[in-house]
Tab-separated table of C-alpha atoms in Angstrom:
chain	number	residue	atom	x	y	z
H	23	UNK	CA	57.102	-35.873	2.219
H	24	UNK	CA	57.018	-38.614	4.852
H	25	UNK	CA	58.603	-36.271	7.413
H	26	UNK	CA	55.962	-33.641	6.742
H	27	UNK	CA	53.184	-36.214	7.232
H	28	UNK	CA	54.682	-37.326	10.546
H	29	UNK	CA	54.870	-33.728	11.752
H	30	UNK	CA	51.278	-33.009	10.717
H	31	UNK	CA	49.853	-36.177	12.305
H	32	UNK	CA	49.468	-34.654	15.818
H	33	UNK	CA	47.743	-31.631	14.283
H	34	UNK	CA	45.393	-33.930	12.368
H	35	UNK	CA	44.570	-35.792	15.580
H	36	UNK	CA	43.862	-32.485	17.325
H	37	UNK	CA	41.493	-31.424	14.523
H	38	UNK	CA	39.767	-34.819	14.576
H	39	UNK	CA	39.222	-34.564	18.338
H	40	UNK	CA	37.949	-30.982	18.084
H	41	UNK	CA	35.575	-32.003	15.306
H	42	UNK	CA	34.280	-34.958	17.317
H	43	UNK	CA	33.740	-32.755	20.372
H	44	UNK	CA	32.061	-29.911	18.458
H	45	UNK	CA	29.730	-32.038	16.298
H	46	UNK	CA	26.881	-32.378	18.846
H	47	UNK	CA	26.937	-28.644	19.558
H	48	UNK	CA	27.005	-27.753	15.867
H	49	UNK	CA	24.045	-30.049	15.141
H	50	UNK	CA	22.159	-28.571	18.113
H	51	UNK	CA	22.886	-25.057	16.819
H	52	UNK	CA	21.626	-26.029	13.346
H	53	UNK	CA	18.448	-27.493	14.856
H	54	UNK	CA	17.705	-24.479	17.046
H	55	UNK	CA	18.541	-21.923	14.363
H	56	UNK	CA	16.409	-23.334	11.579
H	57	UNK	CA	13.543	-24.413	13.864
H	58	UNK	CA	13.289	-20.882	15.237
H	59	UNK	CA	12.776	-19.459	11.741
H	60	UNK	CA	10.009	-21.892	10.827
H	61	UNK	CA	8.287	-21.886	14.219
H	62	UNK	CA	8.011	-18.073	14.204
H	63	UNK	CA	6.589	-18.211	10.695
H	64	UNK	CA	4.005	-20.789	11.796
H	65	UNK	CA	3.009	-18.677	14.804
H	66	UNK	CA	2.553	-15.660	12.531
H	67	UNK	CA	0.205	-17.703	10.366
H	68	UNK	CA	-1.773	-18.881	13.399
H	69	UNK	CA	-1.945	-15.368	14.828
H	70	UNK	CA	-4.024	-14.083	11.914
H	71	UNK	CA	-5.644	-17.045	10.218
H	72	UNK	CA	-7.861	-14.935	7.942
H	73	UNK	CA	-4.804	-13.225	6.471
H	74	UNK	CA	-3.069	-16.582	6.148
H	75	UNK	CA	-5.973	-17.951	4.103
H	76	UNK	CA	-5.965	-14.789	1.998
H	77	UNK	CA	-2.227	-15.146	1.318
H	78	UNK	CA	-2.571	-18.794	0.341
H	79	UNK	CA	-5.517	-17.886	-1.895
H	80	UNK	CA	-3.860	-14.960	-3.674
H	81	UNK	CA	-0.068	-14.959	-3.282
H	82	UNK	CA	1.146	-18.469	-2.513
H	83	UNK	CA	0.406	-20.864	-5.334
H	84	UNK	CA	1.016	-24.323	-3.868
H	85	UNK	CA	0.750	-26.870	-6.667
H	86	UNK	CA	-2.148	-29.361	-6.579
H	87	UNK	CA	-3.568	-28.233	-3.218
H	88	UNK	CA	-6.570	-26.033	-2.450
H	89	UNK	CA	-5.465	-22.867	-0.594
H	90	UNK	CA	-7.060	-23.767	2.760
H	91	UNK	CA	-5.476	-27.238	2.783
H	92	UNK	CA	-2.113	-25.761	1.772
H	93	UNK	CA	-2.394	-23.217	4.616
H	94	UNK	CA	-3.227	-25.906	7.174
H	95	UNK	CA	-0.451	-28.219	5.975
H	96	UNK	CA	2.140	-25.435	5.788
H	97	UNK	CA	1.300	-24.096	9.239
H	98	UNK	CA	1.218	-27.593	10.708
H	99	UNK	CA	4.587	-28.378	9.146
H	100	UNK	CA	6.210	-25.186	10.365
H	101	UNK	CA	5.025	-25.566	13.959
H	102	UNK	CA	5.102	-29.325	14.497
H	103	UNK	CA	8.261	-30.233	12.560
H	104	UNK	CA	10.194	-27.335	14.083
H	105	UNK	CA	9.099	-28.397	17.586
H	106	UNK	CA	10.254	-31.952	16.903
H	107	UNK	CA	13.531	-30.629	15.544
H	108	UNK	CA	14.229	-28.566	18.678
H	109	UNK	CA	13.711	-31.638	20.849
H	110	UNK	CA	15.629	-33.852	18.459
H	111	UNK	CA	12.673	-36.234	18.375
H	112	UNK	CA	12.268	-38.012	15.032
H	113	UNK	CA	15.029	-35.630	13.984
H	114	UNK	CA	15.618	-36.862	10.450
H	115	UNK	CA	11.872	-37.003	9.769
H	116	UNK	CA	11.420	-33.462	11.121
H	117	UNK	CA	14.322	-32.158	9.021
H	118	UNK	CA	12.888	-33.818	5.899
H	119	UNK	CA	9.430	-32.395	6.652
H	120	UNK	CA	10.770	-28.869	7.068
H	121	UNK	CA	12.833	-29.299	3.918
H	122	UNK	CA	9.610	-30.010	1.996
H	123	UNK	CA	7.883	-27.008	3.623
H	124	UNK	CA	10.851	-24.843	2.639
H	125	UNK	CA	10.840	-26.218	-0.900
H	126	UNK	CA	7.112	-25.511	-1.258
H	127	UNK	CA	7.692	-21.942	-0.073
H	128	UNK	CA	10.294	-21.411	-2.801
H	129	UNK	CA	8.145	-23.048	-5.465
H	130	UNK	CA	4.830	-21.455	-4.521
H	131	UNK	CA	5.843	-17.850	-3.936
H	132	UNK	CA	7.116	-16.334	-7.174
H	133	UNK	CA	7.775	-12.892	-5.644
H	134	UNK	CA	10.787	-14.007	-3.589
H	135	UNK	CA	13.701	-11.645	-4.048
H	136	UNK	CA	17.193	-12.963	-4.719
H	137	UNK	CA	18.123	-12.291	-1.092
H	138	UNK	CA	15.096	-14.063	0.402
H	139	UNK	CA	15.648	-16.971	-1.987
H	140	UNK	CA	19.229	-17.227	-0.683
H	141	UNK	CA	17.860	-17.510	2.886
H	142	UNK	CA	15.660	-20.399	1.782
H	143	UNK	CA	18.667	-22.104	0.163
H	144	UNK	CA	20.645	-21.632	3.382
H	145	UNK	CA	17.842	-23.129	5.496
H	146	UNK	CA	17.517	-25.974	3.008
H	147	UNK	CA	21.236	-26.781	3.328
H	148	UNK	CA	21.004	-26.795	7.129
H	149	UNK	CA	18.006	-29.121	6.927
H	150	UNK	CA	19.821	-31.429	4.500
H	151	UNK	CA	22.783	-31.589	6.892
H	152	UNK	CA	20.436	-32.504	9.752
H	153	UNK	CA	18.782	-35.130	7.593
H	154	UNK	CA	22.160	-36.576	6.581
H	155	UNK	CA	23.808	-36.561	10.027
H	156	UNK	CA	20.773	-36.824	12.294
H	157	UNK	CA	20.033	-34.620	15.292
H	158	UNK	CA	23.178	-35.621	17.183
H	159	UNK	CA	23.738	-36.970	20.662
H	160	UNK	CA	22.101	-33.936	22.329
H	161	UNK	CA	18.636	-35.069	21.278
H	162	UNK	CA	15.714	-37.153	22.440
H	163	UNK	CA	16.430	-39.550	19.577
H	164	UNK	CA	19.877	-40.262	21.047
H	165	UNK	CA	18.444	-40.605	24.555
H	166	UNK	CA	15.822	-43.033	23.268
H	167	UNK	CA	18.400	-45.156	21.448
H	168	UNK	CA	20.600	-45.213	24.539
H	169	UNK	CA	17.695	-46.194	26.785
H	170	UNK	CA	16.549	-48.892	24.348
H	171	UNK	CA	20.037	-50.339	24.205
H	172	UNK	CA	20.157	-50.646	28.008
H	173	UNK	CA	16.696	-52.200	28.303
H	174	UNK	CA	16.738	-54.780	25.542
H	175	UNK	CA	15.775	-58.283	26.500
H	176	UNK	CA	18.373	-60.917	25.587
H	177	UNK	CA	17.103	-63.312	22.945
């Protein structure tokens, strides 16, 4: 068993290095992929606001919110949080915000098919991963933290 471990150690190191190298690109891909979905949805709502209000009045049943407020909040969340996510600015906050928007979509629209519900679950998992791991080093958050670290005044 010990011999097998020693032989697998270089392979484990190779996988660890590949994982470390790929992580920023994977997180960037997650951010761009899920932000694109929500941003397009927000633009569709903005493109025909009367229809958006009609949908929130008749089809989407957001708990505790009047339809117009739900429409404004949903559209705001889809456009603003997805824009922040693309830039990686306030990345965890943006991921959490989009997760709530996604959750409200699943809760408030009872006519989702099994397939469309699966898409929402998939987007939710991507958003949870971004919340858990942050936006990565290819983000404005990382640039800000790096800049702050270089410009701190000694105490």
